[in-house]
XYZ file of N, CA, C and O in Angstrom:
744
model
N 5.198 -31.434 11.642
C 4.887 -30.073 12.048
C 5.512 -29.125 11.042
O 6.710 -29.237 10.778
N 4.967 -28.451 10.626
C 5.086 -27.175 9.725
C 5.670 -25.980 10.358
O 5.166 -25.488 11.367
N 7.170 -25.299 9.547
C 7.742 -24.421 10.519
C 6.439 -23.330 10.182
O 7.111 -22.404 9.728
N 5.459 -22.998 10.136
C 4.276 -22.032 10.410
C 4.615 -22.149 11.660
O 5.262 -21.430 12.422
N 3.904 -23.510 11.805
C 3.036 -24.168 13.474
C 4.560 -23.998 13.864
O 4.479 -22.896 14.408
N 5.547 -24.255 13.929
C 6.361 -23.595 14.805
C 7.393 -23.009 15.399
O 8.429 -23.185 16.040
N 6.180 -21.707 14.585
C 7.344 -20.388 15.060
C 6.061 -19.502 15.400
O 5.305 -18.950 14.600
N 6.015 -19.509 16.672
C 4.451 -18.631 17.460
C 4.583 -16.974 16.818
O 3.524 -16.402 16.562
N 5.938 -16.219 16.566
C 5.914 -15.469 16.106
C 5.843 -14.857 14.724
O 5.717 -13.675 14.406
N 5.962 -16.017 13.928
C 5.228 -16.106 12.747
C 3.855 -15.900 12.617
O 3.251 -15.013 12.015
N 3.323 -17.145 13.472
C 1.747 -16.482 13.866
C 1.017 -15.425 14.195
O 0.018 -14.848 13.766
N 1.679 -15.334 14.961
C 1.060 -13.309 15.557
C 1.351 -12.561 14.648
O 0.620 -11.592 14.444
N 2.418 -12.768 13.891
C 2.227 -11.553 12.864
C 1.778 -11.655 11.502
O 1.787 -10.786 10.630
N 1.398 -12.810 11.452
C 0.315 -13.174 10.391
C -0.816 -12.688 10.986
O -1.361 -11.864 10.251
N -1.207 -12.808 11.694
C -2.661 -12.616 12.388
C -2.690 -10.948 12.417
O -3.607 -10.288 11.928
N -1.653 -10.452 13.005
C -1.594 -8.566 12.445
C -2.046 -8.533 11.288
O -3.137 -8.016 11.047
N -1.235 -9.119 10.300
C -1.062 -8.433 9.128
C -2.400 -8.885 8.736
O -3.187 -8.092 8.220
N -2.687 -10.030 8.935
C -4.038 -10.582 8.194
C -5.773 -9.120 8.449
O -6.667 -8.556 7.818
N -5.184 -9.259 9.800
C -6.396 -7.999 10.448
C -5.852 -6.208 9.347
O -6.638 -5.450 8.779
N -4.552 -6.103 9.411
C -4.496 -5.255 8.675
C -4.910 -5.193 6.955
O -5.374 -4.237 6.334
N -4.615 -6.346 6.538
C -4.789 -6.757 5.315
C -6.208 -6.104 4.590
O -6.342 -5.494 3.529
N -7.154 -6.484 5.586
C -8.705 -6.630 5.491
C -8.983 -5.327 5.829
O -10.017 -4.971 5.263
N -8.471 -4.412 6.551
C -8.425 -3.358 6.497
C -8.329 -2.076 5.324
O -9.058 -1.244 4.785
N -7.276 -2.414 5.332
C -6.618 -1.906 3.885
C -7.070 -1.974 2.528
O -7.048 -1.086 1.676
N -7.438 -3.030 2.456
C -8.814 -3.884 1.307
C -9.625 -3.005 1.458
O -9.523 -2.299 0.455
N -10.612 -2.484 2.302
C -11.873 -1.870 2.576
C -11.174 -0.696 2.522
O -11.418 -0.232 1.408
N -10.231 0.249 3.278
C -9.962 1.096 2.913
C -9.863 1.514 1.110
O -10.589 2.399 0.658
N -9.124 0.939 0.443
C -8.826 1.201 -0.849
C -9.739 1.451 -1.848
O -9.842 2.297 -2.736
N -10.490 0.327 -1.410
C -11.852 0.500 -2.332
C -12.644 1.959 -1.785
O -12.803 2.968 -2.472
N -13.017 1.792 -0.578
C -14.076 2.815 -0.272
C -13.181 4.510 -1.084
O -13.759 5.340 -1.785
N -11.403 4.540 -0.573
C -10.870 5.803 -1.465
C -10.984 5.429 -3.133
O -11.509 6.197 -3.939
N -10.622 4.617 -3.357
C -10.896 4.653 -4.666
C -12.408 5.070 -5.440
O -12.660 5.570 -6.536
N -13.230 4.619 -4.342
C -15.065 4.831 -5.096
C -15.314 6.300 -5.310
O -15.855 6.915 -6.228
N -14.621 6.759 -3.916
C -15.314 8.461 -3.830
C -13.990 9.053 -4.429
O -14.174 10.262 -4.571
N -12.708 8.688 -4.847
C -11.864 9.464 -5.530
C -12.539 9.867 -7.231
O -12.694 10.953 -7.790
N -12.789 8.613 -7.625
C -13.256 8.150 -8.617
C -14.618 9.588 -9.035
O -14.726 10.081 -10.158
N -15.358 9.929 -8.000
C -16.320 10.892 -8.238
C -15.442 12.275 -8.142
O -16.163 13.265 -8.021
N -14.275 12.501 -8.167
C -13.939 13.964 -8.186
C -12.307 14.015 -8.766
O -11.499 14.855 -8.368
N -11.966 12.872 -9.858
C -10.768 12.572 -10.357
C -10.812 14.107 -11.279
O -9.783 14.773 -11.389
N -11.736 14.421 -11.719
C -11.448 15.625 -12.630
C -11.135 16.720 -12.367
O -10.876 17.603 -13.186
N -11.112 16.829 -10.927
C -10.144 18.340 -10.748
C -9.896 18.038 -9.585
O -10.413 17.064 -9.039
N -8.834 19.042 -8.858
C -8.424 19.172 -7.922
C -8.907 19.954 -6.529
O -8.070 20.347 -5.717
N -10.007 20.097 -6.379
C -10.981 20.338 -5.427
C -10.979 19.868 -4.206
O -10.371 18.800 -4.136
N -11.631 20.419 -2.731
C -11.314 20.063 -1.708
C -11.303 19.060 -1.411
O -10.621 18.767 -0.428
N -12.093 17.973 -2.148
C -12.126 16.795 -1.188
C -11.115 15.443 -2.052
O -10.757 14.299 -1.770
N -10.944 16.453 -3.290
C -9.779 15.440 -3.854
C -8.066 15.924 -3.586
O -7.124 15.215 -3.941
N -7.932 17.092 -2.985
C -6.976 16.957 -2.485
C -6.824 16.480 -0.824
O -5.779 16.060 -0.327
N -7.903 16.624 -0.230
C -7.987 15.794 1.436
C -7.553 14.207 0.958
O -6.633 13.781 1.655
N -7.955 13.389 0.070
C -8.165 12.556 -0.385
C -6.800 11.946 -1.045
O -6.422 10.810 -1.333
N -6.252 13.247 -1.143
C -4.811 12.437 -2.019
C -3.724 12.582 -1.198
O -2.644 12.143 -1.594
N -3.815 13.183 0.009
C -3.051 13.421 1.450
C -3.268 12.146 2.362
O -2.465 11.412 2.939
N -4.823 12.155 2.269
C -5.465 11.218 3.415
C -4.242 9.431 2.777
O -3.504 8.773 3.510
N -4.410 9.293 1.844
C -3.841 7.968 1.383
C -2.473 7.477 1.430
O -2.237 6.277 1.289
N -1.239 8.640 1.688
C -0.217 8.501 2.252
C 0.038 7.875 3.462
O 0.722 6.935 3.868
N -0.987 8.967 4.054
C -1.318 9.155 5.570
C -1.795 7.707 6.096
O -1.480 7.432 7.254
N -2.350 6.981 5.533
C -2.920 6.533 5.687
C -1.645 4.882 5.964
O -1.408 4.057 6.846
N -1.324 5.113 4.997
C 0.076 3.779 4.427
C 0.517 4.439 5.750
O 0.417 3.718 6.743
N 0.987 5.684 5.930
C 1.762 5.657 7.203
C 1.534 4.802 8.312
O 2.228 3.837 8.635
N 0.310 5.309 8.981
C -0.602 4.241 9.767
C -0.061 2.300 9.547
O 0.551 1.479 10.229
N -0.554 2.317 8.559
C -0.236 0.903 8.107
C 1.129 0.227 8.564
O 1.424 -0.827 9.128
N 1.746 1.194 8.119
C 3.133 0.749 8.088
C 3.638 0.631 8.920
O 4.649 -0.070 8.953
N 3.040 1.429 10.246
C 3.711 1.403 11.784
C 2.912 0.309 12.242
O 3.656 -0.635 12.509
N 1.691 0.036 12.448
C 1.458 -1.396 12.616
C 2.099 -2.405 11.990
O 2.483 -3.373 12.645
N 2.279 -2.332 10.804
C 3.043 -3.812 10.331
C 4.757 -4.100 10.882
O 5.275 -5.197 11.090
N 5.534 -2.414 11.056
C 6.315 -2.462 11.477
C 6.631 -3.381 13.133
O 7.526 -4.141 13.502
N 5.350 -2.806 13.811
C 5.777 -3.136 15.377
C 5.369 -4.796 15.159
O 6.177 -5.579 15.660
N 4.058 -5.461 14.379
C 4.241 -6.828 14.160
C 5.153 -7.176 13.605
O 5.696 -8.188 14.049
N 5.710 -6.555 12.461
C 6.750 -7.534 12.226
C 8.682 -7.820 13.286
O 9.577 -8.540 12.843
N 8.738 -7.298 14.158
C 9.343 -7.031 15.022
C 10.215 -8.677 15.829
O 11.081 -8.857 16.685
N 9.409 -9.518 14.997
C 9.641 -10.796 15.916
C 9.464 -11.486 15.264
O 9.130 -12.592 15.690
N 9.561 -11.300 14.049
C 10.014 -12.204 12.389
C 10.997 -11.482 11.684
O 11.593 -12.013 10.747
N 11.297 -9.980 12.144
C 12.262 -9.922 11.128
C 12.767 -8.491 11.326
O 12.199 -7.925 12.261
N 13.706 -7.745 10.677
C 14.095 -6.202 10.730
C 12.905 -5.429 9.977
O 12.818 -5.333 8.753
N 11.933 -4.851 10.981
C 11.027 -3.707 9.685
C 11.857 -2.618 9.554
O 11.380 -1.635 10.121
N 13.113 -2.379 8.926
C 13.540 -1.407 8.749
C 13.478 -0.808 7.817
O 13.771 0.378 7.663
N 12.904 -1.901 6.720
C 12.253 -0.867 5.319
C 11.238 -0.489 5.678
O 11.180 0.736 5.568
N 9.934 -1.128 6.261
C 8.906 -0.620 6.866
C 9.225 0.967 7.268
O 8.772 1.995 6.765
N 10.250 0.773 8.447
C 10.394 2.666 8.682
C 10.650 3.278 7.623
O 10.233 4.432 7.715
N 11.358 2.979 6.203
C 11.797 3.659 4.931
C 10.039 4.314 4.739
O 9.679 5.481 4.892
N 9.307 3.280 4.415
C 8.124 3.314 4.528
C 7.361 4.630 4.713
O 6.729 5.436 4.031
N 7.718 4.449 5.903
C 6.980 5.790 6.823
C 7.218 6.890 5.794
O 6.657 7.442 4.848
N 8.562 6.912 6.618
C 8.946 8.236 6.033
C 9.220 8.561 4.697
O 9.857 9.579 4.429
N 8.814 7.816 3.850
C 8.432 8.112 2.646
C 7.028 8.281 2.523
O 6.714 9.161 1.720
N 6.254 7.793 2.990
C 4.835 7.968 3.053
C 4.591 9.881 3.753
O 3.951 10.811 3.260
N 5.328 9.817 4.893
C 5.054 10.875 4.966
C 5.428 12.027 4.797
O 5.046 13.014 5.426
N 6.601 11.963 3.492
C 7.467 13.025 2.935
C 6.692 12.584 1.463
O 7.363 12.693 0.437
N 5.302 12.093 1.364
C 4.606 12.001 -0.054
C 3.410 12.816 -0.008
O 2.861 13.307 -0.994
N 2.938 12.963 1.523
C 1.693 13.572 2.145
C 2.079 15.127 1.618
O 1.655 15.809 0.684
N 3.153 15.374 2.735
C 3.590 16.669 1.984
C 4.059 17.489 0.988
O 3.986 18.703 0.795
N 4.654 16.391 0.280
C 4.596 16.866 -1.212
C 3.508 16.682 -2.019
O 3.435 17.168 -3.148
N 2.852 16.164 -1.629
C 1.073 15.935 -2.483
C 0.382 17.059 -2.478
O -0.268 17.479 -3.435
N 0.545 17.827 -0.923
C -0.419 18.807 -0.307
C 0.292 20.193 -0.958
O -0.391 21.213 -1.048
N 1.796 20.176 -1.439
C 2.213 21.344 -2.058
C 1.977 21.192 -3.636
O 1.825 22.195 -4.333
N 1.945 19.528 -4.326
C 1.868 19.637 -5.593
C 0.582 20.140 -5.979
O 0.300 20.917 -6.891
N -0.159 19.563 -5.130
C -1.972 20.320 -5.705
C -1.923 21.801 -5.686
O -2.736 22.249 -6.494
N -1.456 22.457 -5.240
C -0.920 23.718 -5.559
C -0.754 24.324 -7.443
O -1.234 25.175 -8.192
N 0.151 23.318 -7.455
C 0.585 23.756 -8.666
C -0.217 22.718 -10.000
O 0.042 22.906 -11.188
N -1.267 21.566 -9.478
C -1.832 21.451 -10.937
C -1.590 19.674 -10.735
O -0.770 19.050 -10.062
N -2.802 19.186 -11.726
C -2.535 17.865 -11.740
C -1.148 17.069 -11.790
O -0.824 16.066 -11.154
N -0.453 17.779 -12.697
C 0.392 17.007 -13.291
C 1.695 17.069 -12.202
O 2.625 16.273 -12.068
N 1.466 18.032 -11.650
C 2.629 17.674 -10.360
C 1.952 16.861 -9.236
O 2.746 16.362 -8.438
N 0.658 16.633 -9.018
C 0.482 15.771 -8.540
C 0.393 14.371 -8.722
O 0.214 13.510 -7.860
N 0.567 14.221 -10.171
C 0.871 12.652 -10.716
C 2.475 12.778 -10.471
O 2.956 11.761 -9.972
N 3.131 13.530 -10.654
C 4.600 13.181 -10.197
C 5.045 12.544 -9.356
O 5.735 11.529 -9.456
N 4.501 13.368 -7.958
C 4.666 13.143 -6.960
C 4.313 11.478 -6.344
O 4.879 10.602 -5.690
N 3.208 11.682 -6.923
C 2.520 10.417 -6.262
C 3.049 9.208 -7.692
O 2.461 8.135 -7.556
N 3.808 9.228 -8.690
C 4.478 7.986 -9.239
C 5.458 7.944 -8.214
O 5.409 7.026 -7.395
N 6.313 8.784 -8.147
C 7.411 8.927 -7.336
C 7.159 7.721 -6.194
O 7.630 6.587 -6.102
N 6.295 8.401 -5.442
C 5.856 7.346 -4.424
C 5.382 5.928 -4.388
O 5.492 5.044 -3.538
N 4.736 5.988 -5.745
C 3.969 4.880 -6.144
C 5.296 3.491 -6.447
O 5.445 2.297 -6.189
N 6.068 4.667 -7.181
C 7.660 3.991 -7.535
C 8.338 3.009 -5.930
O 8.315 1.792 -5.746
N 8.930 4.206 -4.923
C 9.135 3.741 -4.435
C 8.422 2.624 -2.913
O 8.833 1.654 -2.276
N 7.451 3.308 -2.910
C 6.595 2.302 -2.348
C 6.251 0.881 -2.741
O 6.229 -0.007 -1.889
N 5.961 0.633 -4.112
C 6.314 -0.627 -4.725
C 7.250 -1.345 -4.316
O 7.129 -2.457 -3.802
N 8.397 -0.663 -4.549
C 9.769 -1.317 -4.544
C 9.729 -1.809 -3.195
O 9.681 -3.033 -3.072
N 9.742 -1.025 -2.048
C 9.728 -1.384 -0.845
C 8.724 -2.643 -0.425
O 9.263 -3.516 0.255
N 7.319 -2.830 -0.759
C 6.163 -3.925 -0.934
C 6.782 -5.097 -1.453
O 6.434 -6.201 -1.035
N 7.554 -4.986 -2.213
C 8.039 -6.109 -3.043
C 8.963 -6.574 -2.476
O 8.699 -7.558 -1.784
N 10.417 -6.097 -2.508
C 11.498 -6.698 -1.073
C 10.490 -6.869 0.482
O 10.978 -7.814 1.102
N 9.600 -6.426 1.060
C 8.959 -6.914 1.960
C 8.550 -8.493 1.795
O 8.801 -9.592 2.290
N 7.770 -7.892 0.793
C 7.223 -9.528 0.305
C 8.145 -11.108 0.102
O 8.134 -12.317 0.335
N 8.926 -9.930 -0.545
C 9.884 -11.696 -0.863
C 10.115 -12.453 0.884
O 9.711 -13.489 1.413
N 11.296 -10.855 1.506
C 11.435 -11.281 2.892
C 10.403 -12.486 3.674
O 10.793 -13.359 4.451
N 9.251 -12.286 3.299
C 8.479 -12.759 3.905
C 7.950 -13.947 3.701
O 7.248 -14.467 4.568
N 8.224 -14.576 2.467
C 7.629 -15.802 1.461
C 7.617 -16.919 2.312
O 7.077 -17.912 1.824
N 8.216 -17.069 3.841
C 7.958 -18.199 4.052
C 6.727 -17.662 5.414
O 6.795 -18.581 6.230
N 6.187 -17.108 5.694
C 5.331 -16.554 6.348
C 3.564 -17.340 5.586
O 2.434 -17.567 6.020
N 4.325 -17.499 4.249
C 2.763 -17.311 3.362
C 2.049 -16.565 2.588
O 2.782 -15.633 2.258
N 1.300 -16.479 2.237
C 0.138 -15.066 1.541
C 1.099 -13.889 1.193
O 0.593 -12.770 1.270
N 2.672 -13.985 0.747
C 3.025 -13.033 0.281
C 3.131 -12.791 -1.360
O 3.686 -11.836 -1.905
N 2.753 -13.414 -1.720
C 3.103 -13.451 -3.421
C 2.051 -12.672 -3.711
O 2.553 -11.946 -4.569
N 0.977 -12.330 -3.597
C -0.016 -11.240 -3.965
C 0.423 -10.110 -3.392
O -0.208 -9.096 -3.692
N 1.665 -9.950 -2.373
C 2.392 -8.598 -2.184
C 3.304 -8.344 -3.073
O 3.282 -7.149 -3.366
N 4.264 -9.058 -3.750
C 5.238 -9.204 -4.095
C 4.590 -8.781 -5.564
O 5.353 -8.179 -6.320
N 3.383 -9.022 -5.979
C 3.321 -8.801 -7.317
C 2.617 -7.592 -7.643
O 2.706 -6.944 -8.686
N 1.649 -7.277 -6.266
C 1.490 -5.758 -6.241
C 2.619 -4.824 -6.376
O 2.617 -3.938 -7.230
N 3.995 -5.087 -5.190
C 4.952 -4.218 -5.292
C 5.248 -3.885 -7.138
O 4.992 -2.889 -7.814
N 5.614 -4.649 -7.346
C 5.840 -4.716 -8.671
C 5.123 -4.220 -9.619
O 5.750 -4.102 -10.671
N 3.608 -3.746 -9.661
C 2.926 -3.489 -10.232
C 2.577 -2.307 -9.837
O 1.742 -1.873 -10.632
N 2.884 -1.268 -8.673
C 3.144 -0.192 -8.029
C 4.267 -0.457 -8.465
O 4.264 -1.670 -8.674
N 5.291 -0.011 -8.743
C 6.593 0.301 -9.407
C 5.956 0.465 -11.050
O 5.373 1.531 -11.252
N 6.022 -0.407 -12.094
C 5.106 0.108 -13.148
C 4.222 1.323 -13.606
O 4.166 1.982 -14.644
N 3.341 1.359 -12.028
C 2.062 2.155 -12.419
C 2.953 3.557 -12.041
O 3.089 4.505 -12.814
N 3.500 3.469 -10.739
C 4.362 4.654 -10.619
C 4.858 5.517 -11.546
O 4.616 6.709 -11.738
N 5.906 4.415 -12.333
C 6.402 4.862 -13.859
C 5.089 5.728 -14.645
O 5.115 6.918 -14.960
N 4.026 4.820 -14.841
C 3.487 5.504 -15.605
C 2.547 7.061 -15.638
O 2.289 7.887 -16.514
N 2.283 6.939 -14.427
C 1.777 7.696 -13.579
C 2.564 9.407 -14.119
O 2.019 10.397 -14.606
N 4.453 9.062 -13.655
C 5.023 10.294 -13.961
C 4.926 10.292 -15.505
O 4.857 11.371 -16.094
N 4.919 9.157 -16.161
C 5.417 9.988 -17.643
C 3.462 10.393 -18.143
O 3.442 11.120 -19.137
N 2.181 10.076 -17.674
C 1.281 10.194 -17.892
C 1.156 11.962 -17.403
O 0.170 12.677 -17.583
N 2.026 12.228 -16.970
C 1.587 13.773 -16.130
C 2.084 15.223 -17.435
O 1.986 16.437 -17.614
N 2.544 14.166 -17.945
C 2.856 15.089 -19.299
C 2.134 15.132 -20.359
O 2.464 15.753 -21.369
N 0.792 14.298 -20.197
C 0.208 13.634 -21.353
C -0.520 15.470 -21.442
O -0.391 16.469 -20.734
N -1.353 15.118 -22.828
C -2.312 16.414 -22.868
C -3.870 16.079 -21.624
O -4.457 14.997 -21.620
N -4.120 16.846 -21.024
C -4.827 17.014 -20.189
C -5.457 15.592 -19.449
O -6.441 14.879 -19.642
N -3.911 15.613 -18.167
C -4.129 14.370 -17.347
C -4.921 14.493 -16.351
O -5.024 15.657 -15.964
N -5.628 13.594 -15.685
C -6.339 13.416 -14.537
C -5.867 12.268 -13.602
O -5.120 11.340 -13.915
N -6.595 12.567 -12.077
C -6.569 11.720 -11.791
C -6.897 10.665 -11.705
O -6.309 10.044 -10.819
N -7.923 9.903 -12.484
C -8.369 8.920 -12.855
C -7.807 7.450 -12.373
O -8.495 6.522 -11.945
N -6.376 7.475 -12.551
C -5.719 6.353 -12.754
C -5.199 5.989 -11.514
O -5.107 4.877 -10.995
N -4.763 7.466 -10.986
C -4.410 6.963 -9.220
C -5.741 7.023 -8.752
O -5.854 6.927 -7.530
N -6.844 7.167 -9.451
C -8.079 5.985 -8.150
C -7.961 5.032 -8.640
O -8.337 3.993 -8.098
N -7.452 5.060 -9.721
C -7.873 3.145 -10.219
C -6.437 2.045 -9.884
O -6.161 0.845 -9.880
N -5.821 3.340 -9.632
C -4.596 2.183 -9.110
C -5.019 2.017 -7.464
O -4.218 1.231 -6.959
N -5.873 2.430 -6.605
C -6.409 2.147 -5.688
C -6.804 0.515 -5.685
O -6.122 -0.112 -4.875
N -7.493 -0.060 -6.218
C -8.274 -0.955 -6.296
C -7.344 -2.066 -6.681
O -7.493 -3.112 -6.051
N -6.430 -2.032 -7.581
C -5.638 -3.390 -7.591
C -5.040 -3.780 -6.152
O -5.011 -4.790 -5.450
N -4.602 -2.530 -6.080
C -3.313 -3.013 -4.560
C -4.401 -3.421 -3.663
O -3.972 -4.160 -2.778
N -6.040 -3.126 -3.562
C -6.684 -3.301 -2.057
C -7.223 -4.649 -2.568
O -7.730 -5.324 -1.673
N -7.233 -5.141 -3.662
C -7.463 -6.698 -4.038
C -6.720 -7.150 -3.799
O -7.068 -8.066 -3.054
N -5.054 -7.144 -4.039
C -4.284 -7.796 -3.445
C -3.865 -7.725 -1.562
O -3.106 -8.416 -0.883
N -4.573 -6.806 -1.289
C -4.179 -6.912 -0.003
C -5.197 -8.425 0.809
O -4.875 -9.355 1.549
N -6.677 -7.914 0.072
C -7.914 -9.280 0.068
C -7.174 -10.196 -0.093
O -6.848 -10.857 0.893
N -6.767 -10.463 -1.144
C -5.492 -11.985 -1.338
C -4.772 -12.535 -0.284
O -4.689 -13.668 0.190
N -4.431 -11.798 -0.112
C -2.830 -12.136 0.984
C -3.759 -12.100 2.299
O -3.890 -13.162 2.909
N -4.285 -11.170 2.683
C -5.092 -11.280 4.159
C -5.929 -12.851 3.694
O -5.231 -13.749 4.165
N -6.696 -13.234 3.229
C -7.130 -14.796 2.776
C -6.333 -15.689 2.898
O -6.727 -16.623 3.596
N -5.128 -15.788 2.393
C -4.319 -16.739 2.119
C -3.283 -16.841 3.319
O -2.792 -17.962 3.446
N -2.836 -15.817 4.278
C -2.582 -15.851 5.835
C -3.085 -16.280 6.557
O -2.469 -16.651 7.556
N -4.296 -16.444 6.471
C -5.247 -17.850 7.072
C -4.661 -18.615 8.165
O -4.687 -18.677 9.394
N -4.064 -19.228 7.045
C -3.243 -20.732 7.843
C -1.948 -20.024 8.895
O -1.733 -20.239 10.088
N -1.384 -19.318 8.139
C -0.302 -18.987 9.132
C -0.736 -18.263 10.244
O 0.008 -18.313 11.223
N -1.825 -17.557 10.341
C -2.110 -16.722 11.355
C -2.836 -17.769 12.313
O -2.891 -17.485 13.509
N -3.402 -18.971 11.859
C -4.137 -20.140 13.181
C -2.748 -21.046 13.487
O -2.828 -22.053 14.192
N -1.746 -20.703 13.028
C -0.202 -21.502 13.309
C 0.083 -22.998 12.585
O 0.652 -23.955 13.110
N -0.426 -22.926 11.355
C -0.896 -24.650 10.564
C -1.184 -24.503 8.988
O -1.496 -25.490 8.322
């Protein structure tokens, strides 16, 4: 018997995360497609759009938090939050002032949100399907970086935070796939 198969609460929260996973996947892409049509300025529906995606991790994060509850401390999860939602509001004041404070903001986040994905992930390695988290985190930390020093470039866009959309919602596809097993307890 495989400690998967038994630890029932391993299971259930594979099976969350897996349902969230697939979620999140479809989310990312669908923001990334229609970000992608209005990366060149900062207009109404690309700043709804760059709020909505915080907002959105928030969401996330309180579900994964209350599953993970019975595998482990989500107490970075709450870091989570409230970084997610102290990114919403600084997003919604940086568009104010111009792309390039809105690439700040959102490396910033991108920074520490990574970081947080990644210590999640490891935490989690015996759960399963976490190594496509663990290497996203990591790759959100990077893009973060680049993100802020890109906000200085000569005439930045957002371009790149839609396209950093799409890696992380492939890796979320990954890991929701590969939870599989742990979420049927085997």
């Amino acid at each position: 018997m495989s400690t998967i198969a038994a630890s029932p609460g391993i299971s259930g929260t594979a099976s969350v995360l897996r349902r969230l996973y697939f979620v999140r996947f479809a989310f990312a892409i669908v923001w990334a497609l229609v970000m992608f049509t209005t990366a060149a300025n900062l207009g109404p529906l690309a700043v709804t759009l760059l709020v909505l995606y915080p907002l959105f991790d928030v969401a996330a994060a309180v579900i994964d938090a209350r599953a993970s509850r019975t595998t482990g401390s989500p107490a970075l999860l709450y870091v989570n939050v409230a970084v997610s939602l102290i990114t919403a509001i600084g997003v919604a004041i940086a568009c104010t002032s111009g792309i390039p404070a809105v690439l700040r903001v959102w490396g910033a986040w991108a920074v520490v949100a990574g970081a947080v994905q990644l210590i999640v992930g490891v935490t989690r390695r015996k759960m399963g399907g976490q190594w496509p988290m663990i290497i996203s985190g990591g790759i959100s930390v990077l893009a973060g970086a680049s993100f802020i020093l890109g906000a200085s470039a000569a005439g930045p866009t957002l371009t790149n935070a839609a396209g950093y959309a799409i890696p992380g919602g492939i890796f979320f596809l990954i890991s929701a796939l590969r939870l599989g097993r742990a979420a049927k307890g085997n």
